[in-house]
Amino acid sequence: MKRHSIAPRPGWQDFASSVGFEFHTIDNEQYWDESAYYQFSLQQIEQDLEAPTEELHQMALDLVPDILADEQLLKQLAIPERFWDFIATSWRSGEPHLYGRMDFSYQGTGPAKLLELNYDTPTSLFETGFFQWVWLEDQLMQGQLPQGSDQFNSVQDKLEQAFAQLPLAQPFYFSSVTESIEDKGTVDYLMDIALQAGLDCRYIQLEQLGDMDGQLVDLDGYPVNGLFKLYPWEFMLQEDFASTILTSKTQWLEPSWKLLLSNKGILPLLWKKYQGHPNLLPAFFADNREIEPGWVKKPLFSREGANIELVTASGQRIKEDGPYTDNGYIRQALAPLPKFGDSYTLIGSWVVGDSAAGICIREDNSLITKDSSRFLPHIILG
Amino acid sequence: MKLPPSKRSHKAALIFMLPAAGLVLNGCAEKEVTAQVFSTPDECAAFYNPPAQCQAAFAEAEQLHPKVAPRYANKQECEADFGAGQCETAPEQHQQGSFFMPMMMGFMAGQMLNRGGLAAGSGQVTSQQTTGSTGRNTVPTQPLYKSRDDRNTFRTATNTAVASQPGTTNIRPSAVQPKPAALARRGGFGAQAAQRSANRSYGG
């Protein structure tokens, strides 16, 4: 695993805008950064990232029935009691899931350490599946990358297969929060792939969804029988339409049982069941007390690095503020992100269906990766 | 020749995110057809239409009105869109009282009146009309409304502007297919996003 500088493609910003990737630069800060790339060996990809991703995914799935059978655990994960049966039914009836992303601390040697699962509303999908792929093809064509360079990135192929094979309601609706162009970008990309797979797709703003006699409906009053929502389950369960969720005949993507796995509480549960697994970090449920050096504190529900606090082994405290202070916390042993140049580097590893499907790389100037962290492409060579 | 095994997608094409995608999705252009728009049956008759057919078209639209008029949970919300004194109670009740709907301000006669196309109208919302997915090559006879801030324009129950004066108008039939009035509550999702607006994205 190495970091190489490379000249950005001339005019890539215009190309990005032309395919709807408007958020390549955010508040004058670069988000998509192709001034460098990471190189992995095939062995690093297959043994250290791909195989552990699939193994950890199965381990996480195996925990779902354990959690559903244990009221204590459901409470510990802050799952509202009135939804326990709903979530259990969603799992037992085998409601299909589409995708997720695990984040790893990995520096090219030794086991990749699982930092968390983003199993409900993962983003940076378009950047991974499409934009990074086009970057590789362009740079190969221009002779800027060694011939034979490959990429661990079958995200789009696997998503298209999934949309073609999953038993999904038609028409299938896609929804995101109106104000977020980044989320709309992710949803547009998924709809584009679904369309290519032959699905009848419709977009509806999340706030426009209606409730008619307990059934979710679109703007014309037609029932929404299938809905992809880029919006956290733990939010939906607290909002006005929470009771609609219980009565509406709607197939959800992600299904509600994914709420158990996107919860940071899954990390102590994984550690408890598979203690000592090389890809797991020691993790425990925590209270709000100060943490010791060498530990990280994370809220059960949080996104984009918000409300994360860590103390390095040498005692340096780093804290990210945010809006997720209303539930419990976990603590996890710190596996500091490796430093390449001035940047701390995190690897996101995608799961589509039950297969590992590729990686994305984020760089930040701090040990905590955030929504503003730069996205860099990668290659496989050697 | 066999390609070497690859860890990346074989293709990564986009279709509808591309700027030209509109061409792909819109399909063939739809032809406009002629319809007539009037405030009252008398006005219709004054345009040299047979009075009996004007009356029949008006009656058909009037019968459709309570089935398709847009619904509001209270009178204030309705009047905000349609103007003071321009709303009436709808047939349905909700937990806090009646739904409200705008008053009918005119009607659109779908067939050319003086060619006798109206006689078959039943005044029912037929299944063909309510599904909205078939039978889109004709303009169904239907009620029209006027919004508070634009008292000239006749609009359908689904807020498609169809004419700004009485008489003949040209319409794409798919834009004016009546649908059952939506009695939906909206805005039940998204409150947490609004509260936690520090985030740029609600994914992660």
PDB file of C-alpha atoms in Angstrom, chain A residues 33-317:
ATOM      1  CA  ASP A  33      -8.936  14.632  -4.871  1.00  0.00           C
ATOM      2  CA  GLU A  34      -7.155  13.036  -7.810  1.00  0.00           C
ATOM      3  CA  SER A  35      -3.773  14.652  -7.220  1.00  0.00           C
ATOM      4  CA  ALA A  36      -2.697  11.327  -5.717  1.00  0.00           C
ATOM      5  CA  TYR A  37      -3.807   7.710  -5.601  1.00  0.00           C
ATOM      6  CA  TYR A  38      -3.157   4.645  -3.499  1.00  0.00           C
ATOM      7  CA  GLN A  39      -1.636   1.474  -4.852  1.00  0.00           C
ATOM      8  CA  PHE A  40      -2.366  -1.962  -3.371  1.00  0.00           C
ATOM      9  CA  SER A  41      -1.062  -5.389  -4.271  1.00  0.00           C
ATOM     10  CA  LEU A  42      -3.617  -7.990  -5.300  1.00  0.00           C
ATOM     11  CA  GLN A  43      -2.703  -9.962  -2.215  1.00  0.00           C
ATOM     12  CA  GLN A  44      -3.404  -6.975   0.048  1.00  0.00           C
ATOM     13  CA  ILE A  45      -6.777  -6.533  -1.596  1.00  0.00           C
ATOM     14  CA  GLU A  46      -7.851 -10.168  -1.606  1.00  0.00           C
ATOM     15  CA  GLN A  47      -6.423 -11.428   1.683  1.00  0.00           C
ATOM     16  CA  ASP A  48      -6.480  -8.336   3.861  1.00  0.00           C
ATOM     17  CA  LEU A  49      -9.643  -6.539   2.691  1.00  0.00           C
ATOM     18  CA  GLU A  50     -11.943  -8.628   0.486  1.00  0.00           C
ATOM     19  CA  ALA A  51     -11.936 -11.856   2.488  1.00  0.00           C
ATOM     20  CA  PRO A  52     -12.238 -10.175   5.923  1.00  0.00           C
ATOM     21  CA  THR A  53     -15.077  -7.991   4.612  1.00  0.00           C
ATOM     22  CA  GLU A  54     -17.113 -11.048   3.645  1.00  0.00           C
ATOM     23  CA  GLU A  55     -16.262 -12.858   6.859  1.00  0.00           C
ATOM     24  CA  LEU A  56     -17.156  -9.876   9.068  1.00  0.00           C
ATOM     25  CA  HIS A  57     -20.372  -9.399   7.106  1.00  0.00           C
ATOM     26  CA  GLN A  58     -21.424 -12.973   7.885  1.00  0.00           C
ATOM     27  CA  MET A  59     -20.431 -12.558  11.535  1.00  0.00           C
ATOM     28  CA  ALA A  60     -22.590  -9.422  11.726  1.00  0.00           C
ATOM     29  CA  LEU A  61     -25.562 -11.175  10.081  1.00  0.00           C
ATOM     30  CA  ASP A  62     -25.204 -14.046  12.559  1.00  0.00           C
ATOM     31  CA  LEU A  63     -25.666 -11.556  15.395  1.00  0.00           C
ATOM     32  CA  VAL A  64     -29.081 -10.369  14.195  1.00  0.00           C
ATOM     33  CA  PRO A  65     -31.085 -13.332  15.556  1.00  0.00           C
ATOM     34  CA  ASP A  66     -29.088 -13.200  18.823  1.00  0.00           C
ATOM     35  CA  ILE A  67     -30.093  -9.557  19.308  1.00  0.00           C
ATOM     36  CA  LEU A  68     -33.724 -10.128  18.340  1.00  0.00           C
ATOM     37  CA  ALA A  69     -33.990 -12.913  20.905  1.00  0.00           C
ATOM     38  CA  ASP A  70     -32.682 -10.777  23.764  1.00  0.00           C
ATOM     39  CA  GLU A  71     -34.741  -7.856  25.110  1.00  0.00           C
ATOM     40  CA  GLN A  72     -31.767  -6.664  27.124  1.00  0.00           C
ATOM     41  CA  LEU A  73     -29.710  -6.245  23.977  1.00  0.00           C
ATOM     42  CA  LEU A  74     -32.519  -4.470  22.128  1.00  0.00           C
ATOM     43  CA  LYS A  75     -32.704  -2.020  25.010  1.00  0.00           C
ATOM     44  CA  GLN A  76     -28.940  -1.608  25.068  1.00  0.00           C
ATOM     45  CA  LEU A  77     -29.041  -0.719  21.363  1.00  0.00           C
ATOM     46  CA  ALA A  78     -31.750   1.892  22.089  1.00  0.00           C
ATOM     47  CA  ILE A  79     -34.287   0.247  19.763  1.00  0.00           C
ATOM     48  CA  PRO A  80     -37.782   1.566  20.623  1.00  0.00           C
ATOM     49  CA  GLU A  81     -39.867  -1.288  22.052  1.00  0.00           C
ATOM     50  CA  ARG A  82     -42.896  -0.700  19.837  1.00  0.00           C
ATOM     51  CA  PHE A  83     -40.725  -1.644  16.802  1.00  0.00           C
ATOM     52  CA  TRP A  84     -39.222  -4.865  18.161  1.00  0.00           C
ATOM     53  CA  ASP A  85     -41.800  -7.105  16.477  1.00  0.00           C
ATOM     54  CA  PHE A  86     -41.650  -5.112  13.259  1.00  0.00           C
ATOM     55  CA  ILE A  87     -37.876  -5.503  13.026  1.00  0.00           C
ATOM     56  CA  ALA A  88     -38.046  -9.191  13.981  1.00  0.00           C
ATOM     57  CA  THR A  89     -40.620  -9.816  11.250  1.00  0.00           C
ATOM     58  CA  SER A  90     -38.454  -7.998   8.737  1.00  0.00           C
ATOM     59  CA  TRP A  91     -35.558 -10.325   9.588  1.00  0.00           C
ATOM     60  CA  ARG A  92     -37.538 -13.568   9.832  1.00  0.00           C
ATOM     61  CA  SER A  93     -39.334 -13.001   6.543  1.00  0.00           C
ATOM     62  CA  GLY A  94     -35.955 -12.557   4.874  1.00  0.00           C
ATOM     63  CA  GLU A  95     -36.476  -9.002   3.662  1.00  0.00           C
ATOM     64  CA  PRO A  96     -33.629  -8.431   1.221  1.00  0.00           C
ATOM     65  CA  HIS A  97     -30.886  -5.885   1.803  1.00  0.00           C
ATOM     66  CA  LEU A  98     -28.916  -4.017  -0.822  1.00  0.00           C
ATOM     67  CA  TYR A  99     -25.627  -2.603   0.391  1.00  0.00           C
ATOM     68  CA  GLY A 100     -23.403  -1.442   3.200  1.00  0.00           C
ATOM     69  CA  ARG A 101     -19.896  -0.238   3.909  1.00  0.00           C
ATOM     70  CA  MET A 102     -17.415  -1.154   6.624  1.00  0.00           C
ATOM     71  CA  ASP A 103     -14.638   1.192   7.581  1.00  0.00           C
ATOM     72  CA  PHE A 104     -11.172  -0.158   8.294  1.00  0.00           C
ATOM     73  CA  SER A 105      -7.919   1.047   9.749  1.00  0.00           C
ATOM     74  CA  TYR A 106      -5.296  -0.629   7.539  1.00  0.00           C
ATOM     75  CA  GLN A 107      -1.784   0.307   6.528  1.00  0.00           C
ATOM     76  CA  GLY A 108      -0.805  -2.451   4.116  1.00  0.00           C
ATOM     77  CA  THR A 109       0.451  -4.982   6.640  1.00  0.00           C
ATOM     78  CA  GLY A 110      -1.234  -6.885   9.430  1.00  0.00           C
ATOM     79  CA  PRO A 111      -4.965  -7.387   9.777  1.00  0.00           C
ATOM     80  CA  ALA A 112      -7.328  -4.586   8.807  1.00  0.00           C
ATOM     81  CA  LYS A 113      -9.193  -3.454  11.929  1.00  0.00           C
ATOM     82  CA  LEU A 114     -12.935  -2.909  11.709  1.00  0.00           C
ATOM     83  CA  LEU A 115     -13.839   0.577  12.947  1.00  0.00           C
ATOM     84  CA  GLU A 116     -17.576   0.459  12.236  1.00  0.00           C
ATOM     85  CA  LEU A 117     -20.372  -0.714   9.963  1.00  0.00           C
ATOM     86  CA  ASN A 118     -22.318   1.805   7.867  1.00  0.00           C
ATOM     87  CA  TYR A 119     -25.131  -0.574   7.098  1.00  0.00           C
ATOM     88  CA  ASP A 120     -28.203   1.646   6.794  1.00  0.00           C
ATOM     89  CA  THR A 121     -27.388   4.795   4.797  1.00  0.00           C
ATOM     90  CA  PRO A 122     -23.877   4.556   3.358  1.00  0.00           C
ATOM     91  CA  THR A 123     -22.853   7.318   0.939  1.00  0.00           C
ATOM     92  CA  SER A 124     -19.807   8.043  -1.288  1.00  0.00           C
ATOM     93  CA  LEU A 125     -21.194   5.295  -3.496  1.00  0.00           C
ATOM     94  CA  PHE A 126     -21.184   7.239  -6.783  1.00  0.00           C
ATOM     95  CA  GLU A 127     -17.613   8.365  -6.155  1.00  0.00           C
ATOM     96  CA  THR A 128     -16.588   4.755  -5.611  1.00  0.00           C
ATOM     97  CA  GLY A 129     -18.622   2.890  -8.203  1.00  0.00           C
ATOM     98  CA  PHE A 130     -18.531   5.365 -11.062  1.00  0.00           C
ATOM     99  CA  PHE A 131     -16.160   8.304 -10.728  1.00  0.00           C
ATOM    100  CA  GLN A 132     -13.164   6.383  -9.417  1.00  0.00           C
ATOM    101  CA  TRP A 133     -13.729   3.738 -12.132  1.00  0.00           C
ATOM    102  CA  VAL A 134     -13.754   6.356 -14.892  1.00  0.00           C
ATOM    103  CA  TRP A 135     -10.603   7.938 -13.407  1.00  0.00           C
ATOM    104  CA  LEU A 136      -8.768   4.605 -13.767  1.00  0.00           C
ATOM    105  CA  GLU A 137      -9.938   4.064 -17.357  1.00  0.00           C
ATOM    106  CA  ASP A 138      -9.001   7.650 -18.315  1.00  0.00           C
ATOM    107  CA  GLN A 139      -5.562   7.512 -16.729  1.00  0.00           C
ATOM    108  CA  LEU A 140      -4.865   4.101 -18.305  1.00  0.00           C
ATOM    109  CA  MET A 141      -5.924   5.435 -21.691  1.00  0.00           C
ATOM    110  CA  GLN A 142      -3.691   8.502 -21.273  1.00  0.00           C
ATOM    111  CA  GLY A 143      -0.770   6.294 -20.318  1.00  0.00           C
ATOM    112  CA  GLN A 144      -0.506   7.941 -16.895  1.00  0.00           C
ATOM    113  CA  LEU A 145      -0.871   4.631 -15.031  1.00  0.00           C
ATOM    114  CA  PRO A 146       1.081   1.400 -15.647  1.00  0.00           C
ATOM    115  CA  GLN A 147      -0.666  -0.980 -18.056  1.00  0.00           C
ATOM    116  CA  GLY A 148      -2.319  -3.773 -16.113  1.00  0.00           C
ATOM    117  CA  SER A 149      -3.422  -1.481 -13.285  1.00  0.00           C
ATOM    118  CA  ASP A 150      -6.744  -2.712 -11.936  1.00  0.00           C
ATOM    119  CA  GLN A 151      -9.101  -1.514  -9.213  1.00  0.00           C
ATOM    120  CA  PHE A 152     -11.054  -3.268  -6.465  1.00  0.00           C
ATOM    121  CA  ASN A 153     -14.366  -1.890  -7.591  1.00  0.00           C
ATOM    122  CA  SER A 154     -17.184  -4.074  -8.886  1.00  0.00           C
ATOM    123  CA  VAL A 155     -19.724  -1.885  -7.079  1.00  0.00           C
ATOM    124  CA  GLN A 156     -21.741  -0.939 -10.137  1.00  0.00           C
ATOM    125  CA  ASP A 157     -21.780  -4.449 -11.646  1.00  0.00           C
ATOM    126  CA  LYS A 158     -22.918  -5.930  -8.347  1.00  0.00           C
ATOM    127  CA  LEU A 159     -25.571  -3.281  -7.759  1.00  0.00           C
ATOM    128  CA  GLU A 160     -26.975  -3.874 -11.229  1.00  0.00           C
ATOM    129  CA  GLN A 161     -27.106  -7.625 -10.567  1.00  0.00           C
ATOM    130  CA  ALA A 162     -28.771  -6.996  -7.222  1.00  0.00           C
ATOM    131  CA  PHE A 163     -31.455  -4.758  -8.729  1.00  0.00           C
ATOM    132  CA  ALA A 164     -32.078  -7.329 -11.453  1.00  0.00           C
ATOM    133  CA  GLN A 165     -32.370 -10.239  -9.010  1.00  0.00           C
ATOM    134  CA  LEU A 166     -33.893  -8.923  -5.788  1.00  0.00           C
ATOM    135  CA  PRO A 167     -37.650  -9.427  -5.498  1.00  0.00           C
ATOM    136  CA  LEU A 168     -38.549  -5.723  -5.430  1.00  0.00           C
ATOM    137  CA  ALA A 169     -41.958  -4.058  -5.601  1.00  0.00           C
ATOM    138  CA  GLN A 170     -42.683  -2.105  -8.791  1.00  0.00           C
ATOM    139  CA  PRO A 171     -42.684   0.764  -9.207  1.00  0.00           C
ATOM    140  CA  PHE A 172     -39.890   1.171  -6.696  1.00  0.00           C
ATOM    141  CA  TYR A 173     -39.484   4.614  -5.119  1.00  0.00           C
ATOM    142  CA  PHE A 174     -36.224   6.315  -4.134  1.00  0.00           C
ATOM    143  CA  SER A 175     -36.147   9.034  -1.530  1.00  0.00           C
ATOM    144  CA  SER A 176     -33.730  11.441   0.151  1.00  0.00           C
ATOM    145  CA  VAL A 177     -33.778  14.633   2.189  1.00  0.00           C
ATOM    146  CA  THR A 178     -34.585  17.565  -0.102  1.00  0.00           C
ATOM    147  CA  GLU A 179     -31.815  19.889   0.983  1.00  0.00           C
ATOM    148  CA  SER A 180     -28.920  17.449   0.582  1.00  0.00           C
ATOM    149  CA  ILE A 181     -27.496  17.482  -2.959  1.00  0.00           C
ATOM    150  CA  GLU A 182     -24.976  14.884  -1.876  1.00  0.00           C
ATOM    151  CA  ASP A 183     -27.692  12.443  -0.844  1.00  0.00           C
ATOM    152  CA  LYS A 184     -29.641  13.192  -4.036  1.00  0.00           C
ATOM    153  CA  GLY A 185     -26.452  12.375  -5.963  1.00  0.00           C
ATOM    154  CA  THR A 186     -26.221   8.976  -4.267  1.00  0.00           C
ATOM    155  CA  VAL A 187     -29.892   8.244  -4.873  1.00  0.00           C
ATOM    156  CA  ASP A 188     -29.690   9.368  -8.524  1.00  0.00           C
ATOM    157  CA  TYR A 189     -26.824   6.951  -9.024  1.00  0.00           C
ATOM    158  CA  LEU A 190     -28.759   4.057  -7.501  1.00  0.00           C
ATOM    159  CA  MET A 191     -31.806   4.904  -9.617  1.00  0.00           C
ATOM    160  CA  ASP A 192     -29.661   5.050 -12.715  1.00  0.00           C
ATOM    161  CA  ILE A 193     -28.355   1.545 -12.058  1.00  0.00           C
ATOM    162  CA  ALA A 194     -31.811   0.252 -11.154  1.00  0.00           C
ATOM    163  CA  LEU A 195     -33.146   1.682 -14.398  1.00  0.00           C
ATOM    164  CA  GLN A 196     -30.395  -0.092 -16.321  1.00  0.00           C
ATOM    165  CA  ALA A 197     -31.412  -3.296 -14.543  1.00  0.00           C
ATOM    166  CA  GLY A 198     -34.950  -2.823 -15.880  1.00  0.00           C
ATOM    167  CA  LEU A 199     -36.640  -1.571 -12.726  1.00  0.00           C
ATOM    168  CA  ASP A 200     -39.499   0.946 -12.850  1.00  0.00           C
ATOM    169  CA  CYS A 201     -38.078   3.735 -10.603  1.00  0.00           C
ATOM    170  CA  ARG A 202     -39.603   6.927  -9.206  1.00  0.00           C
ATOM    171  CA  TYR A 203     -38.024   9.647  -7.080  1.00  0.00           C
ATOM    172  CA  ILE A 204     -39.914  11.315  -4.242  1.00  0.00           C
ATOM    173  CA  GLN A 205     -38.528  13.806  -1.739  1.00  0.00           C
ATOM    174  CA  LEU A 206     -38.586  12.275   1.716  1.00  0.00           C
ATOM    175  CA  GLU A 207     -40.670  15.174   3.085  1.00  0.00           C
ATOM    176  CA  GLN A 208     -43.264  14.713   0.311  1.00  0.00           C
ATOM    177  CA  LEU A 209     -44.224  11.178   1.288  1.00  0.00           C
ATOM    178  CA  GLY A 210     -47.837  11.020   2.353  1.00  0.00           C
ATOM    179  CA  ASP A 211     -49.859   8.883   4.728  1.00  0.00           C
ATOM    180  CA  MET A 212     -53.329   7.852   3.618  1.00  0.00           C
ATOM    181  CA  ASP A 213     -55.108   5.606   6.116  1.00  0.00           C
ATOM    182  CA  GLY A 214     -51.777   4.245   7.316  1.00  0.00           C
ATOM    183  CA  GLN A 215     -50.380   3.557   3.848  1.00  0.00           C
ATOM    184  CA  LEU A 216     -47.426   5.530   2.527  1.00  0.00           C
ATOM    185  CA  VAL A 217     -48.437   7.241  -0.714  1.00  0.00           C
ATOM    186  CA  ASP A 218     -46.755   9.304  -3.414  1.00  0.00           C
ATOM    187  CA  LEU A 219     -47.790  12.801  -4.497  1.00  0.00           C
ATOM    188  CA  ASP A 220     -50.644  11.438  -6.608  1.00  0.00           C
ATOM    189  CA  GLY A 221     -51.950   9.309  -3.788  1.00  0.00           C
ATOM    190  CA  TYR A 222     -50.701   6.017  -5.193  1.00  0.00           C
ATOM    191  CA  PRO A 223     -49.361   3.528  -2.645  1.00  0.00           C
ATOM    192  CA  VAL A 224     -45.616   3.375  -2.164  1.00  0.00           C
ATOM    193  CA  ASN A 225     -45.076  -0.378  -2.033  1.00  0.00           C
ATOM    194  CA  GLY A 226     -41.297  -0.253  -2.270  1.00  0.00           C
ATOM    195  CA  LEU A 227     -39.023   2.498  -0.970  1.00  0.00           C
ATOM    196  CA  PHE A 228     -35.301   3.091  -0.867  1.00  0.00           C
ATOM    197  CA  LYS A 229     -34.733   5.781   1.741  1.00  0.00           C
ATOM    198  CA  LEU A 230     -31.396   7.469   2.248  1.00  0.00           C
ATOM    199  CA  TYR A 231     -32.458   8.416   5.740  1.00  0.00           C
ATOM    200  CA  PRO A 232     -31.572   6.757   9.028  1.00  0.00           C
ATOM    201  CA  TRP A 233     -34.028   4.271  10.509  1.00  0.00           C
ATOM    202  CA  GLU A 234     -33.394   5.626  13.998  1.00  0.00           C
ATOM    203  CA  PHE A 235     -34.651   9.027  12.808  1.00  0.00           C
ATOM    204  CA  MET A 236     -37.736   7.610  11.100  1.00  0.00           C
ATOM    205  CA  LEU A 237     -38.763   5.690  14.210  1.00  0.00           C
ATOM    206  CA  GLN A 238     -39.001   8.981  16.139  1.00  0.00           C
ATOM    207  CA  GLU A 239     -40.918  11.027  13.587  1.00  0.00           C
ATOM    208  CA  ASP A 240     -44.608  11.704  12.894  1.00  0.00           C
ATOM    209  CA  PHE A 241     -44.900   8.852  10.420  1.00  0.00           C
ATOM    210  CA  ALA A 242     -43.334   6.304  12.781  1.00  0.00           C
ATOM    211  CA  SER A 243     -46.738   4.653  13.204  1.00  0.00           C
ATOM    212  CA  THR A 244     -47.215   4.636   9.426  1.00  0.00           C
ATOM    213  CA  ILE A 245     -44.147   2.394   9.210  1.00  0.00           C
ATOM    214  CA  LEU A 246     -46.015  -0.210  11.233  1.00  0.00           C
ATOM    215  CA  THR A 247     -49.131  -0.203   9.045  1.00  0.00           C
ATOM    216  CA  SER A 248     -47.925   0.636   5.539  1.00  0.00           C
ATOM    217  CA  LYS A 249     -47.507  -2.158   3.014  1.00  0.00           C
ATOM    218  CA  THR A 250     -44.041  -1.048   2.000  1.00  0.00           C
ATOM    219  CA  GLN A 251     -40.898  -2.976   1.209  1.00  0.00           C
ATOM    220  CA  TRP A 252     -37.960  -1.023   2.626  1.00  0.00           C
ATOM    221  CA  LEU A 253     -34.393  -0.677   1.460  1.00  0.00           C
ATOM    222  CA  GLU A 254     -32.477  -0.961   3.605  1.00  0.00           C
ATOM    223  CA  PRO A 255     -34.840  -3.249   5.559  1.00  0.00           C
ATOM    224  CA  SER A 256     -35.436  -2.319   9.184  1.00  0.00           C
ATOM    225  CA  TRP A 257     -33.267  -5.150  10.557  1.00  0.00           C
ATOM    226  CA  LYS A 258     -30.272  -3.225   9.189  1.00  0.00           C
ATOM    227  CA  LEU A 259     -30.886  -0.779  12.047  1.00  0.00           C
ATOM    228  CA  LEU A 260     -29.344  -3.363  14.380  1.00  0.00           C
ATOM    229  CA  LEU A 261     -26.135  -3.525  12.338  1.00  0.00           C
ATOM    230  CA  SER A 262     -25.682   0.182  11.619  1.00  0.00           C
ATOM    231  CA  ASN A 263     -25.792   0.708  15.376  1.00  0.00           C
ATOM    232  CA  LYS A 264     -22.349   1.156  16.970  1.00  0.00           C
ATOM    233  CA  GLY A 265     -23.553  -1.219  19.656  1.00  0.00           C
ATOM    234  CA  ILE A 266     -22.850  -4.009  17.175  1.00  0.00           C
ATOM    235  CA  LEU A 267     -19.120  -3.465  17.850  1.00  0.00           C
ATOM    236  CA  PRO A 268     -19.132  -4.576  21.493  1.00  0.00           C
ATOM    237  CA  LEU A 269     -21.492  -7.416  20.567  1.00  0.00           C
ATOM    238  CA  LEU A 270     -19.133  -8.621  17.835  1.00  0.00           C
ATOM    239  CA  TRP A 271     -16.220  -8.430  20.269  1.00  0.00           C
ATOM    240  CA  LYS A 272     -18.133 -10.359  22.899  1.00  0.00           C
ATOM    241  CA  LYS A 273     -19.040 -13.167  20.505  1.00  0.00           C
ATOM    242  CA  TYR A 274     -15.758 -13.322  18.550  1.00  0.00           C
ATOM    243  CA  GLN A 275     -13.278 -12.011  21.107  1.00  0.00           C
ATOM    244  CA  GLY A 276      -9.721 -11.973  19.754  1.00  0.00           C
ATOM    245  CA  HIS A 277     -10.723 -12.110  16.084  1.00  0.00           C
ATOM    246  CA  PRO A 278      -7.818 -10.489  14.181  1.00  0.00           C
ATOM    247  CA  ASN A 279     -10.062  -7.958  12.390  1.00  0.00           C
ATOM    248  CA  LEU A 280     -11.912  -6.838  15.527  1.00  0.00           C
ATOM    249  CA  LEU A 281     -10.941  -4.247  18.098  1.00  0.00           C
ATOM    250  CA  PRO A 282     -11.851  -4.640  21.768  1.00  0.00           C
ATOM    251  CA  ALA A 283     -15.133  -2.760  22.292  1.00  0.00           C
ATOM    252  CA  PHE A 284     -17.568  -2.314  25.173  1.00  0.00           C
ATOM    253  CA  PHE A 285     -20.748  -0.461  25.987  1.00  0.00           C
ATOM    254  CA  ALA A 286     -19.811   2.742  27.803  1.00  0.00           C
ATOM    255  CA  ASP A 287     -21.230   5.498  29.921  1.00  0.00           C
ATOM    256  CA  ASN A 288     -20.520   9.178  29.491  1.00  0.00           C
ATOM    257  CA  ARG A 289     -17.332   9.153  31.550  1.00  0.00           C
ATOM    258  CA  GLU A 290     -13.948  10.338  30.302  1.00  0.00           C
ATOM    259  CA  ILE A 291     -12.084   7.742  28.286  1.00  0.00           C
ATOM    260  CA  GLU A 292      -8.576   6.430  28.887  1.00  0.00           C
ATOM    261  CA  PRO A 293      -5.616   6.934  26.537  1.00  0.00           C
ATOM    262  CA  GLY A 294      -5.769   4.512  23.604  1.00  0.00           C
ATOM    263  CA  TRP A 295      -9.564   4.476  23.387  1.00  0.00           C
ATOM    264  CA  VAL A 296     -12.299   5.997  21.228  1.00  0.00           C
ATOM    265  CA  LYS A 297     -15.805   6.901  22.361  1.00  0.00           C
ATOM    266  CA  LYS A 298     -18.630   6.775  19.787  1.00  0.00           C
ATOM    267  CA  PRO A 299     -22.385   7.374  20.092  1.00  0.00           C
ATOM    268  CA  LEU A 300     -24.624   4.383  19.252  1.00  0.00           C
ATOM    269  CA  PHE A 301     -26.021   6.426  16.385  1.00  0.00           C
ATOM    270  CA  SER A 302     -23.808   8.918  14.630  1.00  0.00           C
ATOM    271  CA  ARG A 303     -22.609   9.670  11.140  1.00  0.00           C
ATOM    272  CA  GLU A 304     -19.732  11.370   9.359  1.00  0.00           C
ATOM    273  CA  GLY A 305     -17.479  11.320  12.422  1.00  0.00           C
ATOM    274  CA  ALA A 306     -19.885  13.403  14.494  1.00  0.00           C
ATOM    275  CA  ASN A 307     -19.606  13.238  18.293  1.00  0.00           C
ATOM    276  CA  ILE A 308     -16.559  10.999  18.196  1.00  0.00           C
ATOM    277  CA  GLU A 309     -13.924  11.494  20.854  1.00  0.00           C
ATOM    278  CA  LEU A 310     -10.567   9.780  21.182  1.00  0.00           C
ATOM    279  CA  VAL A 311      -7.458   9.912  23.328  1.00  0.00           C
ATOM    280  CA  THR A 312      -4.236   8.747  21.721  1.00  0.00           C
ATOM    281  CA  ALA A 313      -1.816   6.455  23.531  1.00  0.00           C
ATOM    282  CA  SER A 314       0.307   9.514  24.310  1.00  0.00           C
ATOM    283  CA  GLY A 315      -2.692  11.269  25.859  1.00  0.00           C
ATOM    284  CA  GLN A 316      -3.682  13.680  23.069  1.00  0.00           C
ATOM    285  CA  ARG A 317      -7.445  14.273  23.101  1.00  0.00           C
TER     286      ARG A 317
END
